[in-house]
Every structure is written in C-alpha cells, then in structure tokens.
Coordinates of C-alpha atoms and ligand atoms in Angstrom, one line a residue:
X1 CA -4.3 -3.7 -28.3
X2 CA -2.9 -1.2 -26.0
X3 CA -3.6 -1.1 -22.2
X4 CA -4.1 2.0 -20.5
X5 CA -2.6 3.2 -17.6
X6 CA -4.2 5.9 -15.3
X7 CA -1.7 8.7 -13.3
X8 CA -3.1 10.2 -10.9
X9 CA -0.4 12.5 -8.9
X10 CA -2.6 13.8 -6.0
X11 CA -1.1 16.4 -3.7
X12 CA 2.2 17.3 -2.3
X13 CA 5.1 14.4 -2.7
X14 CA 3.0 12.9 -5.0
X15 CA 3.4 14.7 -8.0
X16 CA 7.2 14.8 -7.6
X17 CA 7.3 11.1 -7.1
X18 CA 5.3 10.4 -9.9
X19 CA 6.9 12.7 -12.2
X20 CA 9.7 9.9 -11.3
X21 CA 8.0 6.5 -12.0
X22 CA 6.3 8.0 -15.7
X23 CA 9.9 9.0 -16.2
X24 CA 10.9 5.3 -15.4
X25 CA 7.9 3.8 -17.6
X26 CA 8.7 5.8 -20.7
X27 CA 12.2 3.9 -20.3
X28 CA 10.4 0.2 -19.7
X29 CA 7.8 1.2 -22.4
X30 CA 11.0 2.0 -25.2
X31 CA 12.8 -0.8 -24.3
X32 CA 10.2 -4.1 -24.0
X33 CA 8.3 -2.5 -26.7
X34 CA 5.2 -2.3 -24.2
X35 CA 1.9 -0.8 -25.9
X36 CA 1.1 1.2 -22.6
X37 CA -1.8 4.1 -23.0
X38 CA -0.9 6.4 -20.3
X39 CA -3.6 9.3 -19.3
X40 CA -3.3 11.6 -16.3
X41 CA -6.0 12.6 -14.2
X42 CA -7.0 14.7 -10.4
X43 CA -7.3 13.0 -7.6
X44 CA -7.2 14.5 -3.8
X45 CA -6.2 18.3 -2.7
X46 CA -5.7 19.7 -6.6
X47 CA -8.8 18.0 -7.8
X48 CA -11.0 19.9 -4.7
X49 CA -9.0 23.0 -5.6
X50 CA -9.9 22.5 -9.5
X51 CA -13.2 20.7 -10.1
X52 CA -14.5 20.8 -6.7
X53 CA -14.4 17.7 -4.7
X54 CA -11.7 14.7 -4.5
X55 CA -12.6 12.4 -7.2
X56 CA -14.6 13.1 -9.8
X57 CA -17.1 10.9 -11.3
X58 CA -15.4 11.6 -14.7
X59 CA -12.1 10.7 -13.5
X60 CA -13.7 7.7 -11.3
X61 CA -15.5 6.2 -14.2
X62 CA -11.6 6.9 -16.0
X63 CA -9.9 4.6 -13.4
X64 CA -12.5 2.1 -13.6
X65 CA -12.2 1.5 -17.3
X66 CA -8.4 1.4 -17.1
X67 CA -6.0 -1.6 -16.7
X68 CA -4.1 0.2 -14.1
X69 CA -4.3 3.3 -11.9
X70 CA -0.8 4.9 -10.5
X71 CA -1.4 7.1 -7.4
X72 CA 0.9 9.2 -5.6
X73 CA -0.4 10.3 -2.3
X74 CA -3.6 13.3 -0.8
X75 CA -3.6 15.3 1.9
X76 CA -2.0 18.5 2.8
X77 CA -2.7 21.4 5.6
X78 CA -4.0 23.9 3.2
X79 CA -7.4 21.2 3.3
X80 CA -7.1 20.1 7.2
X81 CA -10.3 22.6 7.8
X82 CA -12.5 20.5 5.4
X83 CA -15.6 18.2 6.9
X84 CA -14.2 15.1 6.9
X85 CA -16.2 13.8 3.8
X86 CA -15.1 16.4 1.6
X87 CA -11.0 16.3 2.2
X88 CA -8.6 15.0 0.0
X89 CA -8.5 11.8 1.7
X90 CA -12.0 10.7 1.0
X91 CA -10.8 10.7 -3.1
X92 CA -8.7 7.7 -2.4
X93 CA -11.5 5.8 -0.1
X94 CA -13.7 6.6 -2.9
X95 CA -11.5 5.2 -5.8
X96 CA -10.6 2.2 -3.4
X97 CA -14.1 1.5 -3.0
X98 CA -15.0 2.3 -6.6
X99 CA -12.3 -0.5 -7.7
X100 CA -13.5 -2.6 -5.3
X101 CA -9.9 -3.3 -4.8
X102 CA -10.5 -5.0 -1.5
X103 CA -7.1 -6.5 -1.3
X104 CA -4.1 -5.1 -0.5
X105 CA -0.6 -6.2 -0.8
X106 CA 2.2 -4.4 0.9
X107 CA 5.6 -5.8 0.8
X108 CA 8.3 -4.9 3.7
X109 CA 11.5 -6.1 2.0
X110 CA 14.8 -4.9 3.5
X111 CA 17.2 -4.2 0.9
X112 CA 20.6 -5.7 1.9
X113 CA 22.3 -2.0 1.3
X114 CA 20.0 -0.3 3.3
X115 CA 20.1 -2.7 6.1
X116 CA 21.9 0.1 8.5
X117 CA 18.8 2.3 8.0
X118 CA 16.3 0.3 10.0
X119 CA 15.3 1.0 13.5
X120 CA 16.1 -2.5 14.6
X121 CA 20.0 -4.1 14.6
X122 CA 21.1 -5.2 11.2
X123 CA 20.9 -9.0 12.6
X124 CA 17.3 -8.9 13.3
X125 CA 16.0 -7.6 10.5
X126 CA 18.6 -8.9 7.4
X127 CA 16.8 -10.6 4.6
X128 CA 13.4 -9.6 5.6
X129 CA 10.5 -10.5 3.5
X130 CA 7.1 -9.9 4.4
X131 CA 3.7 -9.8 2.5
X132 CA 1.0 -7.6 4.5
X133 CA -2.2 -8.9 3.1
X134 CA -4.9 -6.3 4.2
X135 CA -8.3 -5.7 3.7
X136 CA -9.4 -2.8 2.3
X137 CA -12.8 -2.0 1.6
X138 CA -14.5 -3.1 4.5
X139 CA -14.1 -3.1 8.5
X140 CA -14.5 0.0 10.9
X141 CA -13.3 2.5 8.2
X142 CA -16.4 1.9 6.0
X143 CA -18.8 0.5 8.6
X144 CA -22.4 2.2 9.6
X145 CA -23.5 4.0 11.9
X146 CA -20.9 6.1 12.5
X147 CA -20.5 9.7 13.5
X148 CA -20.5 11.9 16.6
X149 CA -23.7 13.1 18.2
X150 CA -24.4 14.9 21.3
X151 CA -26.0 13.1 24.4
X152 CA -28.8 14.1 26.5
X153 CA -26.2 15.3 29.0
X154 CA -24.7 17.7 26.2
X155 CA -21.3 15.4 25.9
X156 CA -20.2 14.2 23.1
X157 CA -20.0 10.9 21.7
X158 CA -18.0 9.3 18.8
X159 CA -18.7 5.8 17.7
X160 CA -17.9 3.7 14.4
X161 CA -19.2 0.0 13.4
X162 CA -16.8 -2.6 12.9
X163 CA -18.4 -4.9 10.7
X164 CA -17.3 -7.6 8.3
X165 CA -19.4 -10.9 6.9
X166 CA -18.0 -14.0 5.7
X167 CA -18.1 -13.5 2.1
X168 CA -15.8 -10.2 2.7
X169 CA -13.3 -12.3 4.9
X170 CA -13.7 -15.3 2.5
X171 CA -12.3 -13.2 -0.6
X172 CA -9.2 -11.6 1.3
X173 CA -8.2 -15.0 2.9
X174 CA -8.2 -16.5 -0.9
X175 CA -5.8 -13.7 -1.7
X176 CA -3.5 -14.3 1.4
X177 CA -3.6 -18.0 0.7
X178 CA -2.5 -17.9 -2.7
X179 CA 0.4 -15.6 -2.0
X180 CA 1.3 -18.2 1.0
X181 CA 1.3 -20.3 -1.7
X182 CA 3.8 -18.6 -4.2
X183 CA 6.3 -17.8 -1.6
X184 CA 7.0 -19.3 1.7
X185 CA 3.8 -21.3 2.6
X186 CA 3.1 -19.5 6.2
X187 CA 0.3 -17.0 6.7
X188 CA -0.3 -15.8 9.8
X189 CA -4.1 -14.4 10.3
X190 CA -4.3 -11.5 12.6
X191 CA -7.2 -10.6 14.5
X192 CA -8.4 -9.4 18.6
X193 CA -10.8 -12.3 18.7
X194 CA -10.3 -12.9 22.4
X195 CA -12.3 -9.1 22.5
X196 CA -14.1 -8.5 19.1
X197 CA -17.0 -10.8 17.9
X198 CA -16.4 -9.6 14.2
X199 CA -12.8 -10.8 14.1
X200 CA -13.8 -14.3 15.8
X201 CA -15.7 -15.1 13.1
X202 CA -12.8 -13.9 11.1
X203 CA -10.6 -16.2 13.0
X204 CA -13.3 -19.1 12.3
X205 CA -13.9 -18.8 8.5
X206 CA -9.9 -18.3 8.1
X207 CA -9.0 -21.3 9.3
X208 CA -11.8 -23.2 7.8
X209 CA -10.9 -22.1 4.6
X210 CA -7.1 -23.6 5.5
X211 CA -8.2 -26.9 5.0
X212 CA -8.4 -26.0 1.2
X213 CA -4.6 -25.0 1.6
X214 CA -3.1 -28.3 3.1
X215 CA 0.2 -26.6 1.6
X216 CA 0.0 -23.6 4.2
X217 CA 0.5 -23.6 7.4
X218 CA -1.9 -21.3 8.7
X219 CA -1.2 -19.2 12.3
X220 CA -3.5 -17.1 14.3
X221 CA -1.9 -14.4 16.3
X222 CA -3.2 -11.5 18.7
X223 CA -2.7 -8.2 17.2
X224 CA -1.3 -6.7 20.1
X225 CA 1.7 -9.5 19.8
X226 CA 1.7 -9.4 16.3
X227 CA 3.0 -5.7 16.7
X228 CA 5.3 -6.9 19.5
X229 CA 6.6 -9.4 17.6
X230 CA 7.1 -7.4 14.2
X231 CA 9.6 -5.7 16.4
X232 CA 11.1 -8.2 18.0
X233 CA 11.8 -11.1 15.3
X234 CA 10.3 -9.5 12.3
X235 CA 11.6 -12.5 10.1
X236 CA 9.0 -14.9 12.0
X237 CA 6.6 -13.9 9.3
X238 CA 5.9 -14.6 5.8
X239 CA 2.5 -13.6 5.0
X240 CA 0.2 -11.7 7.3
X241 CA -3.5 -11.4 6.5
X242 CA -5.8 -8.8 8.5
X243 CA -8.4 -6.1 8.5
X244 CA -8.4 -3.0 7.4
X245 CA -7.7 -1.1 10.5
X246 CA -4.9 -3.5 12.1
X247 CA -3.3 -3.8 8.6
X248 CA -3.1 0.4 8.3
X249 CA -1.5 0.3 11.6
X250 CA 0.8 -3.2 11.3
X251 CA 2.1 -2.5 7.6
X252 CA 3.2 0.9 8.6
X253 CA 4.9 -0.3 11.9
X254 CA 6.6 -3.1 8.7
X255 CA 7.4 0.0 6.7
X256 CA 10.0 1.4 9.4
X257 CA 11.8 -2.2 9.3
X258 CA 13.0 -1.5 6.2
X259 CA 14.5 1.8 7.1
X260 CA 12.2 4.0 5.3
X261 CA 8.4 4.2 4.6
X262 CA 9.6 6.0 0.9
X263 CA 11.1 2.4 -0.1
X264 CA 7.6 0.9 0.0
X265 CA 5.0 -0.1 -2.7
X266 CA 1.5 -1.3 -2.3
X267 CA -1.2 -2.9 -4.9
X268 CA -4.7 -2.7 -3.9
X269 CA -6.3 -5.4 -6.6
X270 CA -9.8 -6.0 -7.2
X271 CA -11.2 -9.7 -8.4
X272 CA -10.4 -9.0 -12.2
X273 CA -6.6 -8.2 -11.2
X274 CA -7.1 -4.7 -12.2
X275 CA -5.5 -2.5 -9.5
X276 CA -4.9 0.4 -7.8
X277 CA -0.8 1.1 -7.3
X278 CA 0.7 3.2 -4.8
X279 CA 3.2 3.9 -2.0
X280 CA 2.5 3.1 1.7
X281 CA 3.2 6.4 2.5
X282 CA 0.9 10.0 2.1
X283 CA 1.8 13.5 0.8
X284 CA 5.0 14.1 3.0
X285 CA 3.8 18.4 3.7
X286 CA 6.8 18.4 5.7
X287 CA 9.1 17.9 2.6
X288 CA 6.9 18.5 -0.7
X289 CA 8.2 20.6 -2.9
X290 CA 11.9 20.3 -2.0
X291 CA 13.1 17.9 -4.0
X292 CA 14.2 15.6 -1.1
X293 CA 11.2 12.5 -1.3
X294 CA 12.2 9.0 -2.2
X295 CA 10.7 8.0 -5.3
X296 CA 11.5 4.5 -5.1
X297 CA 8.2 3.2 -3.0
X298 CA 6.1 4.9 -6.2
X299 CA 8.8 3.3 -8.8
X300 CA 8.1 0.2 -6.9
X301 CA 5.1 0.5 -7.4
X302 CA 4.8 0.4 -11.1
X303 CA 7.0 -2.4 -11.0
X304 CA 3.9 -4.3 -9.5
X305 CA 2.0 -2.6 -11.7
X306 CA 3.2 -4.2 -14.5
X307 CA 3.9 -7.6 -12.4
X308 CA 0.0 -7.8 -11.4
X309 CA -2.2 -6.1 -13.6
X310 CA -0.5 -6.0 -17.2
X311 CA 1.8 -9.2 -16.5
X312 CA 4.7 -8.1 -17.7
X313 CA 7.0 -9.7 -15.5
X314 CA 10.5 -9.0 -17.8
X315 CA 9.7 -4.7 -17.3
X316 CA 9.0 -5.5 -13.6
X317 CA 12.1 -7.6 -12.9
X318 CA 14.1 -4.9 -14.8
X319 CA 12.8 -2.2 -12.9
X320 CA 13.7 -4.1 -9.8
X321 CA 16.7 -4.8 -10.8
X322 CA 17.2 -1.3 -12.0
X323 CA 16.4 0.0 -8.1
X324 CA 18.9 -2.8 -6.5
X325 CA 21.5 -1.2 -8.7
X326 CA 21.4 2.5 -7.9
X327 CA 21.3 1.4 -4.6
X328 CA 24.8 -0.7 -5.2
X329 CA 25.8 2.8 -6.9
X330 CA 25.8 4.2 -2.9
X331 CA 22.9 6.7 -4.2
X332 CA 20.8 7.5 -1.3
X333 CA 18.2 10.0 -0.7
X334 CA 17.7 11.8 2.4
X335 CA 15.5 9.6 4.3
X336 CA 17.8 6.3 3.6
X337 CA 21.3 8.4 3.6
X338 CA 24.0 6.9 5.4
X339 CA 27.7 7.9 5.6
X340 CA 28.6 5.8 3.0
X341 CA 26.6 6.8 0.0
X342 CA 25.7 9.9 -1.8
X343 CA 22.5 11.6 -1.1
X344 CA 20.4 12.9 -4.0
X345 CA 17.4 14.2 -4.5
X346 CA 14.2 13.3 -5.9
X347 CA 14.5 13.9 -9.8
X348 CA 18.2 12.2 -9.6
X349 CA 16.7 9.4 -8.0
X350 CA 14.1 9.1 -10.9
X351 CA 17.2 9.3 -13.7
X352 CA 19.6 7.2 -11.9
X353 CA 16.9 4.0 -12.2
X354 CA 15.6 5.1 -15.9
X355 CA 19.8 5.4 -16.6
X356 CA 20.1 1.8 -15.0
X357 CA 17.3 0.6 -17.2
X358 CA 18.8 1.5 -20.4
X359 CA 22.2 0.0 -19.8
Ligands
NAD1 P1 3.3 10.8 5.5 O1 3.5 9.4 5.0 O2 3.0 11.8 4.4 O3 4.7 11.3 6.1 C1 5.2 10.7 7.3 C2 6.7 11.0 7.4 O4 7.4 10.2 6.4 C3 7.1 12.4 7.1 O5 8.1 12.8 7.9 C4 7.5 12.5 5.7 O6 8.4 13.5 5.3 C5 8.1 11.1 5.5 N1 8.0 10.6 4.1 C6 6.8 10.2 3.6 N2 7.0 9.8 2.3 C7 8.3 10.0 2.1 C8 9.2 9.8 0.9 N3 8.7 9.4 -0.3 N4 10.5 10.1 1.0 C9 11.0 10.5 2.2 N5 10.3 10.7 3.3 C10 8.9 10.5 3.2 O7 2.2 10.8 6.6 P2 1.6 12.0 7.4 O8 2.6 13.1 7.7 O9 0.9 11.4 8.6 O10 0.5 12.6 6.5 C11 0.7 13.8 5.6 C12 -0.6 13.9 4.7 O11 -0.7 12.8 3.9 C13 -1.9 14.0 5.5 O12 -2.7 14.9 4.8 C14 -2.4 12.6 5.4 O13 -3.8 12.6 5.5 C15 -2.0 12.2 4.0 N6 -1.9 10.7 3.8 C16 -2.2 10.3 2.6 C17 -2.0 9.0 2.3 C18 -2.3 8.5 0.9 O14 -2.5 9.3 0.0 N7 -2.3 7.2 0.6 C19 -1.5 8.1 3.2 C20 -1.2 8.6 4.5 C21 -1.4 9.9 4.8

C-alpha cells in the first residue's frame, strides 16, 4: 500500500524551495523503490488569492488523511493589510492545530563546511548538535482571551492568555525525553518560572516526570540565560524542551548558529507520528522569485519526513548524505557563500543533491 504525501508550497520562497525537495523525492522514490502518493495542494497567500481564505477545509481534511504534509513557507506583503485571522499565516496555525502536531523538533546542526558561516568563532560553535523540542499547539499563541479593546479612558489595551495544563506539558516532555534518550541523554527544560505561574507548573510536572527517565539528566534553565548561553557556549546543550513562544524565539536565535536559517528543517508530529514537515524559516519576500533561496532546510526536511513519519531511514540517510556531499563539492548558495566555494542558485542547489543521490 502506498502512502501519501501532501505538498503544500505556500507563498513566496516556498514554491521554489519545494519545487527542489519533490525534485529530490522523485530521485529517493526511483531509487529505494518507495510507493510514495504525492498530491499538491494551497496553503497561505495563493490559497486566499484562489479559494478564499488560508486553508481550506478541503485541503485540511487532505492533510489530515495523509501520512505526511511537506510545507514551504506563507506570508508576503501583498496580504500584510489582512485582519490578522484571515492572513496567510493563520493557514499554518490552522493546519498545526488541525494535526494536532503539538511537538516540534528543530535541529541546529552545524555542518563542518559551513562552519565559517556562523555568527559565533568557528571554535565555539564546531560540532554543534542541538534538538529544540517545542511546543506547538498550545501557550500564549493559542490562549483565550485575547485581543485589543479600548478602555474607559479611550487607550488601548492588548492582552493575550498564557495558558498551559499538565496534560499539554506532560505530552511534550514525553517527546523531549525520548529524544534525550536516543541521543545524548541531557534535556534542558526551559521556562521564566521565577515570573510566570504557568511555566512553574511546567517546571514541576517536567521534572516529576524525570524520575521515569533515570537515564536523562534533566536541567532547568531561565530563558533569559538560556538565550545568553546559546550564544555563548552553544554546545552546552543537547536537547532543549520549551513552550511555544520561547521555542519560536530560542530555535530561531539556534538557526543563526549554524550560519544560515535556509539550512534548517523542522517536524511538527502529532501522537500517531504523522507530521507536518517544514523549514524554520518563512517566505523570504526579500528574495522570492530570484532564484537565490537555499533549498536545503526544505530538502532537509523531507529527509525527516521520511525518517519520522514513513520510516524510511535508508532514503533519509541518503538524502543526508547527498546534502553533506554538495556541500564537500564547495557549492554554496548565497546565504552560506564563502570565498571558497561556488555560489548557485536555488534550482542548481535542488539538481546538485538529486545528481548526488543517483551516483
Ligand atoms: P523569513 O524567514 O522569511 O526571512 C528572514 C531572512 O532570512 C530574510 O532575509 C530572508 O531572505 C532570509 N531567508 C529565509 N529563508 C531563506 C532561504 N531559504 N535561503 C536564503 N535566505 C533565506 O522571515 P521574515 O522576513 O520575518 O518573514 C517573511 C514572511 O514570511 C512574513 O510574511 C512572515 O509572516 C512569513 N513567515 C512564515 C513562516 C512560515 O511559513 N513558517 C515563518 C516565519 C515567517
């Protein structure tokens, strides 16, 4: 039986990137003999433009019945003048929360090669290997009341609701845990608990639930330090749990460890290990269209793709492998280019890893 994969490009970068990655899974597909359904689909900017809001419930109900969903990025200026709940970005919230893919794994590896491209010295960040485990569905992006209203005075006032319960911090530890587990056995749980009652309770019920992982060694850390400390000895860390909010903000301060945020993949998995696959980063206005985004971060991410949700771990190794070696080629797009290697673009990014697969 086949699975299905769902593509859903989005808006600006995102179709060029993904163009990249289906490019790269026809190649996988051929060679491992994978029975792979792929289906395409609107998500974001073109889906407003075309049928009228961000997600559809056709193309919802489409993701949810698939293995799989590959997602470039939403957003652009031509839909900054949107309310709020009807902009591109509200497609992706909508298909998180329709997934329920409440965890989300970012990795911040720093590729040997590209080692010159971080912000920080070579000898600080070499070898890094993080896992951001952050939650996804809940926290003071989703929680009510929220809005702005207008005081008796006439002023204005925001206000959000940063709300999680047990069971919701319970189910993202488990994920954070396991992956401790599988690779270096540290998790560090993130929180503000010395200001915010929600994420004391999140500091309580994590390390409660550590004495079900004698094989962890579980660590609590500010968030404030934990961003201070991501810059100053990055390579502290093996696994970092945290909430939604602090994770957005923490996983893309990781991202610019590695050198670039287009060398980054994310999985957002629900409890049946279905997921949600994308890059860290969003529709790049600045450089759509141009032929100048990395693909790798969305190439990457079909590589976890395959790892997580359709377990084939040969086509994901290869694919790895496949990026490691263009790399060792000296091929560089613009955002990683250095003097010593030779900058491409986007679609010669995408046929230098498919070429590498087939040899
Ligand atoms: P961004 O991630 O799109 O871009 C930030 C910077 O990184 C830009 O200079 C961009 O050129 C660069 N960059 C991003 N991806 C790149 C790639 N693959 N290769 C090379 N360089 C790359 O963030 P932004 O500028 O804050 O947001 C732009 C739009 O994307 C907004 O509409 C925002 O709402 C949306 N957004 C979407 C997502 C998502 O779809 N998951 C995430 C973040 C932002």
């Amino acid at each position: 039986m086949s699975q299905h994969i769902l593509c859903l490009p989005g808006d600006g970068v995102g179709t060029e990137i993904l163009r990249e990655a289906v490019k790269v899974l026809d190649v996988v597909r051929e060679r491992f003999q994978l029975a792979i359904e792929v289906t395409h689909g609107l998500v974001g900017g073109a889906a407003i433009d075309k049928e009228g809001t961000a997600l559809s419930e056709a193309t919802l109900k489409q993701a949810c019945g698939a293995d799989a969903v590959l997602f470039g990025a939403v957003g652009g200026p031509q839909w900054d003048h949107l309310p709020m709940d009807q902009r591109p970005e509200k497609g992706l919230l909508r298909l998180r929360e329709g997934l329920v893919s409440f965890a989300n794994l970012r990795p911040a590896i720093l590729y040997p090669q590209l080692a010159q491209a971080s912000s920080l010295k070579p000898e600080i960040v070499a070898g890094l290997d993080i896992l951001i485990v952050r939650e996804l569905t809940g926290g003071i992006y989703f929680g009510h009341p929220r809005g702005v209203k207008t005081l008796e005075n006439g002023e204005r006032e925001g206000f959000n609701t940063y709300v999680y319960s047990e069971s919701e911090i319970r189910r993202i530890a488990r994920v954070a845990f396991e992956a401790a587990q599988k690779r270096g056995g540290r998790l560090c749980s993130v929180d503000k608990s010395n200001v915010l009652e929600v994420t004391a309770l999140w500091r309580d019920v994590v390390s409660e639930m550590a004495r079900d992982y004698p094989d962890v060694e579980l660590s609590h850390m500010y968030v404030d330090n934990a961003a201070m400390q991501l810059v100053r000895d990055p390579r502290q860390f093996d696994v970092i749990v945290t909430g939604n909010m602090f994770g957005d903000i923490l996983s893309d301060c990781a991202a610019m460890l590695t050198g670039s945020i287009g060398m980054l993949p994310s999985a957002s998995l629900n409890a049946e290990g279905k997921g949600l696959y994308e890059p860290v980063h969003g529709s790049a206005p600045d450089i759509a269209g141009q032929d100048k985004a990395n693909p790798l971060a969305m190439i990457l991410s079909l590589a976890m793709l395959l790892r997580y949700s359709l377990d084939e771990q040969a086509a994901a190794d290869a694919i790895e492998k496949a990026v490691g070696g263009v790399l060792n080629q000296g091929l560089r797009t613009a955002d990683i280019a250095d003097d010593s290697g030779e900058t491409v673009g986007t679609a010669a990014m995408g046929d230098a890893v498919a070429a590498a697969l087939m040899t």
